[in-house]
Coordinates of C-alpha atoms and ligand atoms in Angstrom, one line a residue:
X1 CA 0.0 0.0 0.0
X2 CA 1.4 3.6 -0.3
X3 CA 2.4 6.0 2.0
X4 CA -0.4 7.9 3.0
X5 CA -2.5 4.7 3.6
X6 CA 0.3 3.5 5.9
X7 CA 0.2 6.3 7.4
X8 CA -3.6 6.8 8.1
X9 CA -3.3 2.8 9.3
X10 CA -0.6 4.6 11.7
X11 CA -3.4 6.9 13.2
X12 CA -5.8 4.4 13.2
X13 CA -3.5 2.0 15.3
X14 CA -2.6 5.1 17.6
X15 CA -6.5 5.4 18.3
X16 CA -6.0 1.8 19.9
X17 CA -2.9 1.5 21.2
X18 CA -1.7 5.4 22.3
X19 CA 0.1 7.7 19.3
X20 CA 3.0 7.2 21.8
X21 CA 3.3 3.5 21.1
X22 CA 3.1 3.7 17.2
X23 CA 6.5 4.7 15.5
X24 CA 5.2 6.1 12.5
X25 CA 8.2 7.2 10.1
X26 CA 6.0 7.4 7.0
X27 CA 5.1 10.6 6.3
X28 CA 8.0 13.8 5.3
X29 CA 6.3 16.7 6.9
X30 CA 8.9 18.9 8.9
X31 CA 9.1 18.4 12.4
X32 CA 10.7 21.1 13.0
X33 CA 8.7 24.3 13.6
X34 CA 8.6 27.6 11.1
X35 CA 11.8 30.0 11.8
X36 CA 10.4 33.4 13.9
X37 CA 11.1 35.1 11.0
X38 CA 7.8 33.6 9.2
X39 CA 5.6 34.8 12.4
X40 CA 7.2 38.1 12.2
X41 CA 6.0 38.2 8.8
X42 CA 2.5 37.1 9.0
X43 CA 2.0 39.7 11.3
X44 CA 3.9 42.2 9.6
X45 CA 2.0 42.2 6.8
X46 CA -1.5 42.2 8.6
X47 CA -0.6 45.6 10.5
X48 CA 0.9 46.5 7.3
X49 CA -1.0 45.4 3.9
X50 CA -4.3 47.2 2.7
X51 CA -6.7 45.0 3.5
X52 CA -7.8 44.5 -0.2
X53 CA -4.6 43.2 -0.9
X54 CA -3.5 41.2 1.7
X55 CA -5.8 38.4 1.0
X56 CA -6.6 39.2 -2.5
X57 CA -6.0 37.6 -6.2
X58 CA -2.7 37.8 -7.2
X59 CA -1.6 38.2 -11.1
X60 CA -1.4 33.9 -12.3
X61 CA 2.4 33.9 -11.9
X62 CA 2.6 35.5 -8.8
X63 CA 3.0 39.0 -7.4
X64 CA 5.7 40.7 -9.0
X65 CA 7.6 42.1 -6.2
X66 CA 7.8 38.7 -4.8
X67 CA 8.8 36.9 -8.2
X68 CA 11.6 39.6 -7.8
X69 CA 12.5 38.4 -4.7
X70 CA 12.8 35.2 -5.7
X71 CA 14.9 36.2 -9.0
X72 CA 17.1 38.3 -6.5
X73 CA 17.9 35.3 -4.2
X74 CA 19.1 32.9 -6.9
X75 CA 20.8 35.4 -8.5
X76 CA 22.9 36.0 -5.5
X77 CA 22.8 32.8 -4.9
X78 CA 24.0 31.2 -7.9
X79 CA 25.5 32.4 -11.1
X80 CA 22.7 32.2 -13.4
X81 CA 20.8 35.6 -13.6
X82 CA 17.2 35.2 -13.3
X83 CA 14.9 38.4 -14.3
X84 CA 11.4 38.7 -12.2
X85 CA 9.8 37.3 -15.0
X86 CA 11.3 34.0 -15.3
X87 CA 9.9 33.1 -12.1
X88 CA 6.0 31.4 -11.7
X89 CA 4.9 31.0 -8.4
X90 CA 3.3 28.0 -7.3
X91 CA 1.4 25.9 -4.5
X92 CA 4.7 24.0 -3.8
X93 CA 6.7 22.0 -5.7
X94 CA 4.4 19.7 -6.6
X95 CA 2.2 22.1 -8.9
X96 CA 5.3 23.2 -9.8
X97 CA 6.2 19.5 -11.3
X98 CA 2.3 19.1 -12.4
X99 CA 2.9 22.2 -14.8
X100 CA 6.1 22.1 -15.7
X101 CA 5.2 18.6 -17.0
X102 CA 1.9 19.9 -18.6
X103 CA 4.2 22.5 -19.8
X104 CA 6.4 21.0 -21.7
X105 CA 5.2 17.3 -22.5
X106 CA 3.5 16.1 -25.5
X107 CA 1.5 12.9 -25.6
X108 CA 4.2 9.9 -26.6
X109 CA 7.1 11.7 -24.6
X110 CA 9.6 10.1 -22.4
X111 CA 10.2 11.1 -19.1
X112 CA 13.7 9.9 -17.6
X113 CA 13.9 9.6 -14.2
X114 CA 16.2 7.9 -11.8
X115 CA 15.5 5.0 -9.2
X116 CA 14.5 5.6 -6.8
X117 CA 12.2 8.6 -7.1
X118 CA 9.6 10.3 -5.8
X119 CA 6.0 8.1 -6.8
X120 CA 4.1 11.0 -7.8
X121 CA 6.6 11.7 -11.0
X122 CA 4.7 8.9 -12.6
X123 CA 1.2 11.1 -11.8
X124 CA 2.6 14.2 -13.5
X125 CA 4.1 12.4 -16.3
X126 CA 1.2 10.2 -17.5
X127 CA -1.6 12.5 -16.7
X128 CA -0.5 14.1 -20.3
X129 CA 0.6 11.2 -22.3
X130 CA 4.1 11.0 -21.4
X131 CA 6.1 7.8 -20.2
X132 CA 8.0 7.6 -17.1
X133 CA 11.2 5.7 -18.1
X134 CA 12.9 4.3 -15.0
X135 CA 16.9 4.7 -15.2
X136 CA 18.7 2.7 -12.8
X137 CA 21.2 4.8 -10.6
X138 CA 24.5 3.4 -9.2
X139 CA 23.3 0.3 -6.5
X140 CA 26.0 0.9 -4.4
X141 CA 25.7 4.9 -4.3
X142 CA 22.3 5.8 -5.6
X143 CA 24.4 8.2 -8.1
X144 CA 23.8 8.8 -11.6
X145 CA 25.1 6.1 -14.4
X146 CA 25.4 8.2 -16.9
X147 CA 25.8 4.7 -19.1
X148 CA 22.8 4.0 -18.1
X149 CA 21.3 7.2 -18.5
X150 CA 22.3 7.0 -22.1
X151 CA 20.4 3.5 -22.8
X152 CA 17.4 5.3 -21.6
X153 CA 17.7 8.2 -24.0
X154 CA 15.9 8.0 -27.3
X155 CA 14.2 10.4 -30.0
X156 CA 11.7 10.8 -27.8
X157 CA 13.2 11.8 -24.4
X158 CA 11.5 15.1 -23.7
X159 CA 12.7 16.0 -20.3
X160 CA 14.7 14.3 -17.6
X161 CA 14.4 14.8 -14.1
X162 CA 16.2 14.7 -11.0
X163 CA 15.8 15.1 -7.5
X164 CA 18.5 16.5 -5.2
X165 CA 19.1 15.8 -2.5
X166 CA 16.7 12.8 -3.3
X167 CA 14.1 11.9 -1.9
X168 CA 13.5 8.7 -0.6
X169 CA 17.4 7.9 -0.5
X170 CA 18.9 11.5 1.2
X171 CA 21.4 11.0 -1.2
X172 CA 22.7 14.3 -2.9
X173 CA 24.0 14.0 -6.8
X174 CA 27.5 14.8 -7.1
X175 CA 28.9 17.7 -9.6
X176 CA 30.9 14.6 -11.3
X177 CA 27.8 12.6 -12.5
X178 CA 25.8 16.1 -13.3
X179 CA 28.5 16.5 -15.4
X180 CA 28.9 13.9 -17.0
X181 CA 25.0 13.8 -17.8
X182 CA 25.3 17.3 -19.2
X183 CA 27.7 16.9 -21.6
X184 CA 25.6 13.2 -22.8
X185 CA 22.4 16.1 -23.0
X186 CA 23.8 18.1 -25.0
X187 CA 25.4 16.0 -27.5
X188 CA 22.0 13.8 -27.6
X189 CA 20.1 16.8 -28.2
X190 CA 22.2 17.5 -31.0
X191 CA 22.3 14.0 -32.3
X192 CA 18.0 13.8 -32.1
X193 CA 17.5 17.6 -33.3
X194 CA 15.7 18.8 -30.2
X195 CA 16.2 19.9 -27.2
X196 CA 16.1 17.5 -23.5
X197 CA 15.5 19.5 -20.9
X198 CA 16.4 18.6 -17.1
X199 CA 13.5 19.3 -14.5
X200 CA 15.8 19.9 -11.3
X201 CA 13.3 18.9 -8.3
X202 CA 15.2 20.2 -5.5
X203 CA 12.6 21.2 -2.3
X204 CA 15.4 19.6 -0.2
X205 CA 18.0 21.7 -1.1
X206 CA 18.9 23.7 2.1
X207 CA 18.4 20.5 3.8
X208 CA 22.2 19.4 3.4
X209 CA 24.0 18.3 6.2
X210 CA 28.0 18.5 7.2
X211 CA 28.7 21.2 4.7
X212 CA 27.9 18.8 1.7
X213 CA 27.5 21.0 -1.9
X214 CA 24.3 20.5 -3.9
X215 CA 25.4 21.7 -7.8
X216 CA 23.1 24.1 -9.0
X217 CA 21.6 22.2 -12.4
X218 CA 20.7 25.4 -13.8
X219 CA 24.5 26.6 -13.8
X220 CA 25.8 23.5 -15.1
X221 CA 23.4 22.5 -18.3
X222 CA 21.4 25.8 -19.2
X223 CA 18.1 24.1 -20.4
X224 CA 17.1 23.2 -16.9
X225 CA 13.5 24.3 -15.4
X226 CA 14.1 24.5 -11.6
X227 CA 11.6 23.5 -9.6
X228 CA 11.8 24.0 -5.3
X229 CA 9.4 25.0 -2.6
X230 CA 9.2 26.8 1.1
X231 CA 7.5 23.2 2.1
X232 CA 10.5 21.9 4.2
X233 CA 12.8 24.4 4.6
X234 CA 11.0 26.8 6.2
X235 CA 8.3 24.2 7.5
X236 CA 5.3 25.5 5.6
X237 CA 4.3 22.2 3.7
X238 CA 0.6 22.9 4.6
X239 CA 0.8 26.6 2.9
X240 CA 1.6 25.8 -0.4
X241 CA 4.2 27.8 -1.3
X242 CA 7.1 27.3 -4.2
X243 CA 7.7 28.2 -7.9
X244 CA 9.1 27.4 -10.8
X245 CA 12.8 29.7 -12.6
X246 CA 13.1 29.3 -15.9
X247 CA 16.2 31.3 -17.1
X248 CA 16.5 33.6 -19.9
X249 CA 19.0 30.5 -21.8
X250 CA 16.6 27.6 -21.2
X251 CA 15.3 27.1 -25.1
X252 CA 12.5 28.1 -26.4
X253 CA 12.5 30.6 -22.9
X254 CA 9.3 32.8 -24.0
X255 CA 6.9 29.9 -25.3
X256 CA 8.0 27.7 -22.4
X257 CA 7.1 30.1 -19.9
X258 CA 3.3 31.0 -21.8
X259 CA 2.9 27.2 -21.7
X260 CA 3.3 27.2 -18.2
X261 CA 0.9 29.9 -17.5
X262 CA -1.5 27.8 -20.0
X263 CA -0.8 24.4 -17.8
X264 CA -1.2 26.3 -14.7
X265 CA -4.3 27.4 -16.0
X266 CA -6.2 24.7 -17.1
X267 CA -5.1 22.6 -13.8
X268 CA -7.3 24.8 -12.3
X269 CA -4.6 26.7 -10.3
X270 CA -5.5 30.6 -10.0
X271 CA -2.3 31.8 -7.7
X272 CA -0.5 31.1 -4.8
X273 CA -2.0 32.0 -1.5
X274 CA -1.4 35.8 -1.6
X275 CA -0.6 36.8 1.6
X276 CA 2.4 33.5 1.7
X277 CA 3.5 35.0 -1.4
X278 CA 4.7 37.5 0.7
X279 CA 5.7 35.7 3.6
X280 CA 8.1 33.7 1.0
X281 CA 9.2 37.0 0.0
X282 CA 10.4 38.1 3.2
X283 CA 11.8 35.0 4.5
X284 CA 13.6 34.1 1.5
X285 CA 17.1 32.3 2.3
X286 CA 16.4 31.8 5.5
X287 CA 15.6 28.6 6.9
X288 CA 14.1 26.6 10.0
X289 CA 16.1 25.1 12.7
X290 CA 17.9 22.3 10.1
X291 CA 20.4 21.3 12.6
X292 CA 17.7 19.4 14.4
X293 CA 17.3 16.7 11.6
X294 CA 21.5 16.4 11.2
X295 CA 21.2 15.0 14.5
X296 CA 18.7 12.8 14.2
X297 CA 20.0 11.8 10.7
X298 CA 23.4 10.9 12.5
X299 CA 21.7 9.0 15.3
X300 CA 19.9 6.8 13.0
X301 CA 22.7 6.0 10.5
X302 CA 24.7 5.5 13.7
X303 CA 21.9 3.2 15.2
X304 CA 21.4 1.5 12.6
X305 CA 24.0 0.5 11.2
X306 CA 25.5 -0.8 14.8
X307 CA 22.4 -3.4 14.7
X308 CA 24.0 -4.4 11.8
X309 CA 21.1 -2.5 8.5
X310 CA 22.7 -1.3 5.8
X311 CA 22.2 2.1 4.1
X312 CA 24.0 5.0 2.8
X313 CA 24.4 7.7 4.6
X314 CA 21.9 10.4 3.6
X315 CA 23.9 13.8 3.2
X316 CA 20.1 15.5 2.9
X317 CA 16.6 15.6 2.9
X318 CA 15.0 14.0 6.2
X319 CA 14.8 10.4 5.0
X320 CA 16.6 7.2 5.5
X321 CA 16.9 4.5 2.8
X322 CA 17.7 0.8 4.5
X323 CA 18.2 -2.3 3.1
X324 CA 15.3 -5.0 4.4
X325 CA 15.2 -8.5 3.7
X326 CA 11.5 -9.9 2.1
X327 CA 8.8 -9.8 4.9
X328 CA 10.4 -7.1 7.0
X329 CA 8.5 -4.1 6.3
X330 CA 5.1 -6.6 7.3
X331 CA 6.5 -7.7 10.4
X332 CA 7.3 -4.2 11.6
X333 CA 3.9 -3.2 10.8
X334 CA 2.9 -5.6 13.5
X335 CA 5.0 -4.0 16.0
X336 CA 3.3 -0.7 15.7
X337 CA 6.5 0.5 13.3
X338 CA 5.8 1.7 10.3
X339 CA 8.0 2.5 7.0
X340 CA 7.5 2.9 3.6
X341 CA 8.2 -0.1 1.5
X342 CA 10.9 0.7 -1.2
X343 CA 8.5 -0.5 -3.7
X344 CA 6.4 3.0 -3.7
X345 CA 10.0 4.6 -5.3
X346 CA 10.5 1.6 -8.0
X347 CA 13.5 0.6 -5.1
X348 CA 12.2 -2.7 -3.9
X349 CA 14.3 -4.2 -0.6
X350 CA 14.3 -1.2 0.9
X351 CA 12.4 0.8 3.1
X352 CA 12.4 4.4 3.4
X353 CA 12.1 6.0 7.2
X354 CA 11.2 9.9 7.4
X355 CA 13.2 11.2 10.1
X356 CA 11.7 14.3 10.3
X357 CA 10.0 13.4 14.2
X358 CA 11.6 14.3 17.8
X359 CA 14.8 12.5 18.7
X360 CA 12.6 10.8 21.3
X361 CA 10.5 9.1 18.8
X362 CA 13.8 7.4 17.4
X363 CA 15.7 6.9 20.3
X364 CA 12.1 4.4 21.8
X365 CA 12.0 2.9 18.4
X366 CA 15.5 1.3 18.4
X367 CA 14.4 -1.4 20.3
X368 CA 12.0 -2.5 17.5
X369 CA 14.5 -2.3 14.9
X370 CA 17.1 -4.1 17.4
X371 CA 14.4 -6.9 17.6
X372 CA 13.9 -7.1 14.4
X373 CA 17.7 -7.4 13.2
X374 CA 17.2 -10.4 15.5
X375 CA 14.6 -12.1 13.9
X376 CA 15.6 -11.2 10.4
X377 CA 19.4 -12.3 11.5
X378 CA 21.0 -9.2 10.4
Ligands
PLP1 N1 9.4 16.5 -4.7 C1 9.8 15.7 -3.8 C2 10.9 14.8 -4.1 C3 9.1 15.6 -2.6 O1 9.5 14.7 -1.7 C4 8.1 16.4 -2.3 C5 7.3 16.3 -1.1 O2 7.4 15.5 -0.3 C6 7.7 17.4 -3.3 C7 8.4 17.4 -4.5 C8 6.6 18.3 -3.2 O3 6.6 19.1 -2.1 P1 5.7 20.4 -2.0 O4 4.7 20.3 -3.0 O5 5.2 20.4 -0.6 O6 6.7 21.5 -2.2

């Protein structure tokens, strides 16, 4: 079953039992509460805003002020210059990935993504025709084969996309691979006569841990739509908040960007919540407490691995990717734990643990994962 049916089985069990005796590490909504700058904000802008437009319509792609914001950050950011207009606001990354593939897909396209990968890719991607095309990464790393890569390619490889730091693996892409799959882009755009773009899917970004460097896609191959959100790192998942920078050297810049507003459109999205619009604006480049899910990300790799799992160490995101033998994800079910079975991101014998709860949480479910190393002989 998927994740948010484990996860409602999680608060069903929790009606029975107590929430404090189910360990439910399904769901990757931040733990971690909103910096004070976002408080600040909301109330700033209620003393502040006239009243008719503080919760009012906003122009489809967002307000412009706070499309400049966002242009300004990245472009201080980053090297690529981004102009106000290149940025389209939307209700997190996930109508950003709806659109973008609206945007840019035709029916019969292929969609290249890499294992494992966030489920709802497959959604976006046939919900207009396209194929997903699952591309093996590196078993041992979870990093990109670019051989492997290139035996996915064909004629009619519209778009590739990648998440980074990834989630259900924490694992961030390194500059080497991104390179290497760059330089295969462009020469297989030039081979088939068209353009591949590369949707970068990066709402984990700022979620890095021990100073590890998360390449900017847009810098390294030009025809990349960037996609994030304000979901996770400022902890406003619920307020629907992120957008979409296409840069002035992605091709075909000025249909791309109409055919979003067209996609956007006819998904039956009107604009952003206004007044977090401007909260985003505000509270651009900051971030909530982050440090909290390092240490928990180092207590469970530690953990873990002492009883003996096998993983790799996330450097990002707030998920965990361990190996499980056949039958383990079911038997920790019946001991009140719950994960996602790697099977829900095309990653079978593995199960995927969100992190993002209170140390507590983790520290009184070792026990259950000791047990089970038992039983499974680990
Ligand atoms: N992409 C990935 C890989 C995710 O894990 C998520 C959410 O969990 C999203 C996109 C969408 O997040 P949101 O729509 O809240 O920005």
């Amino acid at each position: 079953c998927g994740i948010r049916e484990i996860a409602a089985y999680g608060d069903s069990r929790a009606a029975v039992v107590g929430p404090e005796n189910v360990f439910n590490f399904t769901i990757g909504s931040p733990s971690v509460k909103a910096p004070p700058c976002i408080e600040q904000s909301i109330r700033h802008l209620m003393e502040t805003v006239p009243v008719e437009q503080l919760h009012a319509y906003t122009p489809a792609p967002g307000l412009l002020s706070v499309r400049r914001a966002m242009a300004d950050y990245l472009n201080r950011t980053f090297v690529t210059q981004y102009a106000p207009t290149d940025i389209f606001m939307t209700s997190g990354a996930c109508a950003a990935l709806a659109i973008a593939c609206a945007a840019m897909l035709s029916p019969g396209d292929e969609v290249l993504t890499l294992t494992p990968y966030f489920s709802e890719y497959r959604i976006y991607t046939e919900a207009v025709g396209g194929t997903l095309i699952e591309v093996p990464s590196d078993p041992e790393t979870f990093q990109i084969d670019p051989a492997a890569v290139e035996a996915a390619l064909s004629e009619r490889t519209a778009l590739v996309l990648l998440n980074s730091p990834n989630n259900p693996s924490g694992v961030v892409l390194g500059r080497e691979g991104l390179t290497a799959l760059a330089g295969l882009l462009t020469r297989k755009s030039a081979e088939y006569g068209h353009t591949i773009y590369i949707l970068a899917d990066e709402p984990y970004r700022d979620l890095v841990y021990g100073g590890v460097e998360v390449p900017f896609l847009p810098d390294l191959y030009p025809d990349t739509v960037y996609c994030t959100s304000f979901s996770k790192s400022l902890s406003l998942a619920g307020e629907r908040v992120g957008y979409l920078a296409v840069s002035q050297q992605v091709a075909e810049h000025d249909a791309l960007m109409a055919a979003i507003g067209g996609a956007a459109r006819a998904l039956g999205y009107i604009n952003v919540s206004s007044m977090f619009q401007m909260v985003a604006a505000e509270c651009v480049g900051q971030t909530a407490d982050l440090s909290i899910y390092e240490a928990n990300r180092n207590y469970l790799y530690r953990s873990l691995t002492e009883l003996g799992y096998r993983c790799i160490r996330p450097d990002g995101a707030f998920y965990l990717f361990v190996q499980t033998p056949e039958g383990w994800c079911r038997r920790a079910m019946e001991l009140d734990l719950l994960l996602v079975p790697g099977a829900e991101f095309a990653c079978p014998g593995y199960a995927r643990l969100a992190y993002c709860v209170p140390m507590e949480k983790l520290e009184r479910a070792m026990p259950k994962f000791a047990a089970l190393a038992q039983e499974f002989g680990l």
